[in-house]
Amino acid sequence: MRLSFHLPGPRRSGALRMSDVVALAEHAERLGIDAVSASDHPFPVVVPGSTGHHTFDPFVLLAQTAARTTRLQLVFSLLVAPYRNAYLTASMLATLADAAPGRVVVGLGAGYLEPEFEALGAAYDGRAGQVGATAAAMRTAWRGEPVGAAGNTLRPVPTESIRLWRGGNGPRAAREAAGLDGWMPFEAGTRIAAGSGTTRLRTDDLAERVAVYRETCGDRPGDVCFVRTSPSWLVDRPRAVDELGRLAQAGVSWVESGTPGRTPAEAKDDLERLAEVRAEAAVSS
């Protein structure tokens, strides 16, 4: 099993700056963590009780991280497909992959914050259908072949594959993930499921859901990255060790966990706790 540490976003207090977050990524690499992840919320509404939150721009953050690390996988978790033109996104990702060959993993999602869609001029209705269309368009562009009647082309062409995971918990997301490189469901209790308009999903549900996904994949293997949305799972060390082992048995190949820490020191503590839990669980990279 591999681990990804979800990099924190900017705080209202200004206590966490991008330089602090990149330093966290460097520390993650030293600890043997496999990847770092970044979210995509350019202009959210953040009010008490909402699931919206601020993020550093994921392209800039992961590019900075790529320049300061050598091994870490760089995961978009999630990149909201409807927010950008598919070919523009393909170009940005191909450029990042040119700087960090073989290290870019893109979790694609439909998004859920309607006011953010409105602010960005993106279409909220029909957004789920745009994920598959975006994935197909980007894969076509990355081949470097002419596209459309005019023969538009993309450069640079990725020399190593950019992996695409489909984010989301619902049946459609899992079905579409089977045609990509992996599935990226996330932990969602009743409140988070309602706030993000997705299917409720807890750790106890995963084995059955993963089995259905694997069956849909057939002979085509795919990653399963389970995103833990409650970093507090790491506080109870014996329980966290047990859960990590059970997730591995359920067929989960990646686990992503973040930090509620509001200062660089608090975030560093959460990162180190994640590495310690993995070591105790004895689940290999």
XYZ file of C-alpha atoms in Angstrom:
285
model
C 0.000 0.000 0.000
C 1.162 3.516 -0.790
C 0.481 6.676 1.194
C -0.217 10.217 0.058
C -0.139 13.221 2.370
C -2.700 15.865 1.437
C -0.959 19.218 1.584
C -2.844 21.872 3.584
C -4.219 25.055 2.069
C -3.853 28.665 3.164
C -5.380 29.566 6.524
C -7.235 32.741 7.385
C -4.548 33.462 9.965
C -1.820 33.328 7.320
C 0.129 30.890 9.514
C 0.684 28.470 6.627
C 2.382 29.850 3.541
C 3.291 27.986 0.351
C 6.938 27.809 1.424
C 5.824 25.995 4.595
C 3.735 23.557 2.584
C 6.548 22.766 0.129
C 8.821 22.169 3.126
C 6.231 19.659 4.373
C 6.409 17.880 1.014
C 10.202 17.692 1.273
C 9.844 16.196 4.748
C 7.292 13.694 3.428
C 9.879 12.475 0.926
C 12.486 12.086 3.680
C 9.992 10.035 5.721
C 9.333 7.646 2.849
C 5.809 8.851 2.097
C 4.982 7.980 -1.517
C 3.081 11.073 -2.680
C 1.667 14.444 -1.809
C -1.761 15.630 -2.921
C -3.294 19.013 -3.663
C -6.916 20.124 -4.073
C -8.535 22.466 -6.588
C -10.657 25.288 -5.151
C -9.772 28.566 -6.928
C -12.648 30.681 -5.573
C -14.833 28.862 -3.017
C -17.477 30.073 -0.603
C -16.222 29.182 2.872
C -18.736 29.574 5.685
C -19.229 27.702 8.975
C -20.725 24.278 8.389
C -19.876 24.152 4.681
C -17.542 21.677 2.998
C -15.818 24.435 1.011
C -12.209 25.273 1.791
C -9.365 27.315 0.336
C -6.420 25.777 -1.485
C -3.189 26.905 -3.026
C -3.344 26.626 -6.806
C -2.520 22.923 -7.334
C -0.516 23.470 -10.523
C 1.759 26.038 -8.888
C 2.040 24.106 -5.619
C 2.876 20.785 -7.271
C 5.316 22.451 -9.677
C 7.143 23.964 -6.694
C 7.098 20.558 -5.032
C 8.443 18.879 -8.172
C 11.383 21.282 -8.181
C 12.257 20.491 -4.563
C 11.822 16.705 -4.576
C 12.991 13.794 -6.714
C 10.765 10.816 -5.914
C 7.378 11.974 -4.618
C 4.345 11.333 -6.783
C 2.354 14.535 -7.389
C -1.373 13.901 -7.016
C -4.267 16.204 -7.942
C -6.989 15.358 -5.444
C -9.202 16.286 -7.067
C -8.841 18.382 -10.217
C -12.305 19.713 -11.082
C -12.775 18.905 -14.760
C -15.477 21.499 -15.582
C -13.402 24.430 -14.277
C -11.058 24.482 -17.284
C -10.991 23.758 -20.995
C -9.824 20.159 -21.448
C -7.008 21.038 -23.861
C -5.778 23.853 -21.630
C -5.710 21.402 -18.714
C -3.911 18.837 -20.884
C -1.228 21.390 -21.731
C -0.711 22.424 -18.105
C -0.419 18.806 -16.985
C 1.915 17.883 -19.847
C 4.203 20.767 -18.882
C 4.265 19.614 -15.255
C 4.951 16.045 -16.399
C 7.854 17.327 -18.511
C 9.371 18.731 -15.321
C 8.593 15.579 -13.305
C 8.355 12.586 -15.694
C 6.344 9.654 -14.375
C 5.355 11.475 -11.197
C 2.028 13.099 -12.114
C -1.256 11.489 -11.043
C -4.528 13.264 -11.789
C -7.662 12.517 -9.833
C -10.474 13.978 -11.947
C -13.737 14.997 -10.345
C -16.990 16.715 -11.180
C -16.930 19.288 -8.369
C -19.783 20.191 -6.054
C -19.634 23.850 -4.928
C -22.271 25.536 -7.098
C -21.303 29.126 -6.108
C -17.716 28.388 -7.161
C -18.948 27.168 -10.555
C -20.910 30.402 -10.953
C -17.916 32.551 -10.026
C -15.709 30.745 -12.537
C -18.278 30.785 -15.332
C -18.400 26.969 -15.384
C -21.532 24.924 -16.091
C -22.855 23.231 -12.949
C -25.579 21.230 -14.683
C -24.211 18.210 -16.488
C -20.859 18.497 -14.733
C -20.524 14.744 -14.118
C -20.596 14.100 -17.848
C -17.693 16.470 -18.375
C -15.271 14.285 -16.418
C -15.205 11.447 -18.924
C -15.126 13.865 -21.847
C -12.181 15.733 -20.314
C -10.259 12.508 -19.717
C -10.796 11.380 -23.315
C -9.781 14.768 -24.754
C -6.618 14.938 -22.660
C -5.526 11.435 -23.592
C -5.976 12.297 -27.265
C -3.952 15.495 -26.882
C -1.147 13.709 -25.014
C -0.553 11.437 -27.994
C 0.693 14.514 -29.862
C -1.420 13.779 -32.924
C -3.440 16.452 -34.773
C -6.886 17.054 -33.285
C -9.915 18.417 -35.112
C -10.328 19.697 -38.636
C -7.609 22.319 -38.226
C -5.112 19.818 -36.828
C -4.327 21.405 -33.465
C -1.442 19.735 -31.620
C 0.008 19.729 -28.104
C 3.637 20.135 -27.068
C 5.342 18.948 -24.979
C 4.024 15.400 -25.322
C 4.450 13.428 -22.065
C 7.326 10.959 -22.369
C 5.894 8.901 -19.496
C 2.224 8.343 -18.846
C 0.166 10.737 -16.771
C -2.092 8.516 -14.700
C -5.763 9.404 -14.542
C -7.941 8.390 -11.600
C -11.678 9.034 -11.448
C -12.766 10.660 -8.222
C -16.187 10.239 -6.645
C -18.140 7.650 -4.706
C -21.164 6.957 -6.879
C -21.761 4.088 -9.308
C -21.042 6.308 -12.317
C -17.668 7.346 -10.937
C -16.640 3.749 -10.225
C -17.840 2.647 -13.655
C -15.875 5.396 -15.445
C -12.817 4.690 -13.276
C -12.672 1.183 -14.713
C -11.733 2.708 -18.079
C -8.967 4.852 -16.580
C -5.985 4.077 -14.350
C -7.743 4.019 -11.010
C -10.591 5.008 -8.733
C -10.328 7.657 -6.011
C -13.301 7.427 -3.617
C -13.356 9.469 -0.439
C -14.547 8.955 3.101
C -17.972 10.581 3.402
C -20.247 10.431 6.394
C -23.776 11.811 6.300
C -22.759 15.496 6.543
C -19.972 15.376 3.967
C -22.054 13.252 1.593
C -24.921 15.751 1.771
C -22.621 18.772 1.414
C -20.801 17.385 -1.608
C -23.766 15.685 -3.262
C -22.102 12.299 -3.327
C -22.746 8.796 -2.069
C -22.077 8.071 1.596
C -18.964 5.917 2.033
C -17.267 4.646 5.178
C -14.302 2.336 5.655
C -16.610 -0.606 6.423
C -18.259 -0.210 2.993
C -15.036 -0.334 1.025
C -14.422 -4.055 0.590
C -17.749 -4.540 -1.189
C -17.363 -1.398 -3.308
C -13.792 -2.274 -4.302
C -14.853 -5.783 -5.280
C -17.495 -4.342 -7.635
C -14.936 -1.945 -9.103
C -12.420 -4.753 -9.670
C -15.093 -6.856 -11.339
C -15.903 -3.958 -13.668
C -12.200 -3.588 -14.522
C -11.957 -7.233 -15.565
C -8.381 -8.136 -16.472
C -7.360 -4.491 -16.450
C -5.786 -3.644 -13.079
C -6.395 -0.249 -11.550
C -5.378 1.617 -8.409
C -7.818 2.321 -5.605
C -6.913 5.412 -3.588
C -9.106 5.909 -0.524
C -9.129 9.520 0.655
C -9.512 9.903 4.404
C -11.349 13.183 4.984
C -11.059 13.031 8.777
C -7.382 13.244 9.789
C -8.433 12.475 13.373
C -8.337 8.771 12.429
C -4.598 8.908 13.151
C -5.032 10.015 16.767
C -5.986 6.559 18.070
C -2.784 4.762 17.040
C -3.875 1.114 17.554
C -7.151 1.737 15.726
C -5.356 3.520 12.855
C -2.889 0.645 12.473
C -5.768 -1.845 12.392
C -7.719 0.246 9.858
C -4.754 0.554 7.533
C -4.321 -3.206 7.564
C -8.022 -3.763 6.876
C -7.953 -1.286 3.980
C -5.067 -3.204 2.438
C -7.037 -6.439 2.797
C -10.029 -4.767 1.134
C -7.952 -4.121 -1.979
C -7.080 -0.468 -1.397
C -3.685 0.294 -2.961
C -3.345 3.924 -1.848
C -4.519 5.857 1.208
C -4.526 9.646 1.289
C -4.611 11.476 4.599
C -4.323 15.142 5.443
C -3.876 17.369 8.447
C -6.118 19.635 10.534
C -2.954 21.410 11.720
C -3.103 25.180 11.568
C 0.619 25.782 11.996
C 3.645 24.271 10.229
C 4.600 22.426 13.418
C 1.126 20.888 13.836
C 1.019 19.798 10.203
C 4.482 18.265 10.528
C 3.308 16.274 13.565
C 0.381 14.856 11.567
C 2.687 13.922 8.695
C 5.060 12.099 11.015
C 2.123 10.315 12.680
C 1.023 9.031 9.261
C 4.494 7.610 8.580
C 4.594 5.972 12.018
C 1.184 4.334 11.566
C 2.250 2.885 8.200
C 5.440 1.490 9.782
C 3.460 -0.146 12.604
C 0.885 -1.553 10.208
C 3.717 -3.145 8.195
C 2.053 -2.444 4.863
C 4.746 -2.089 2.243
C 5.017 0.628 -0.396
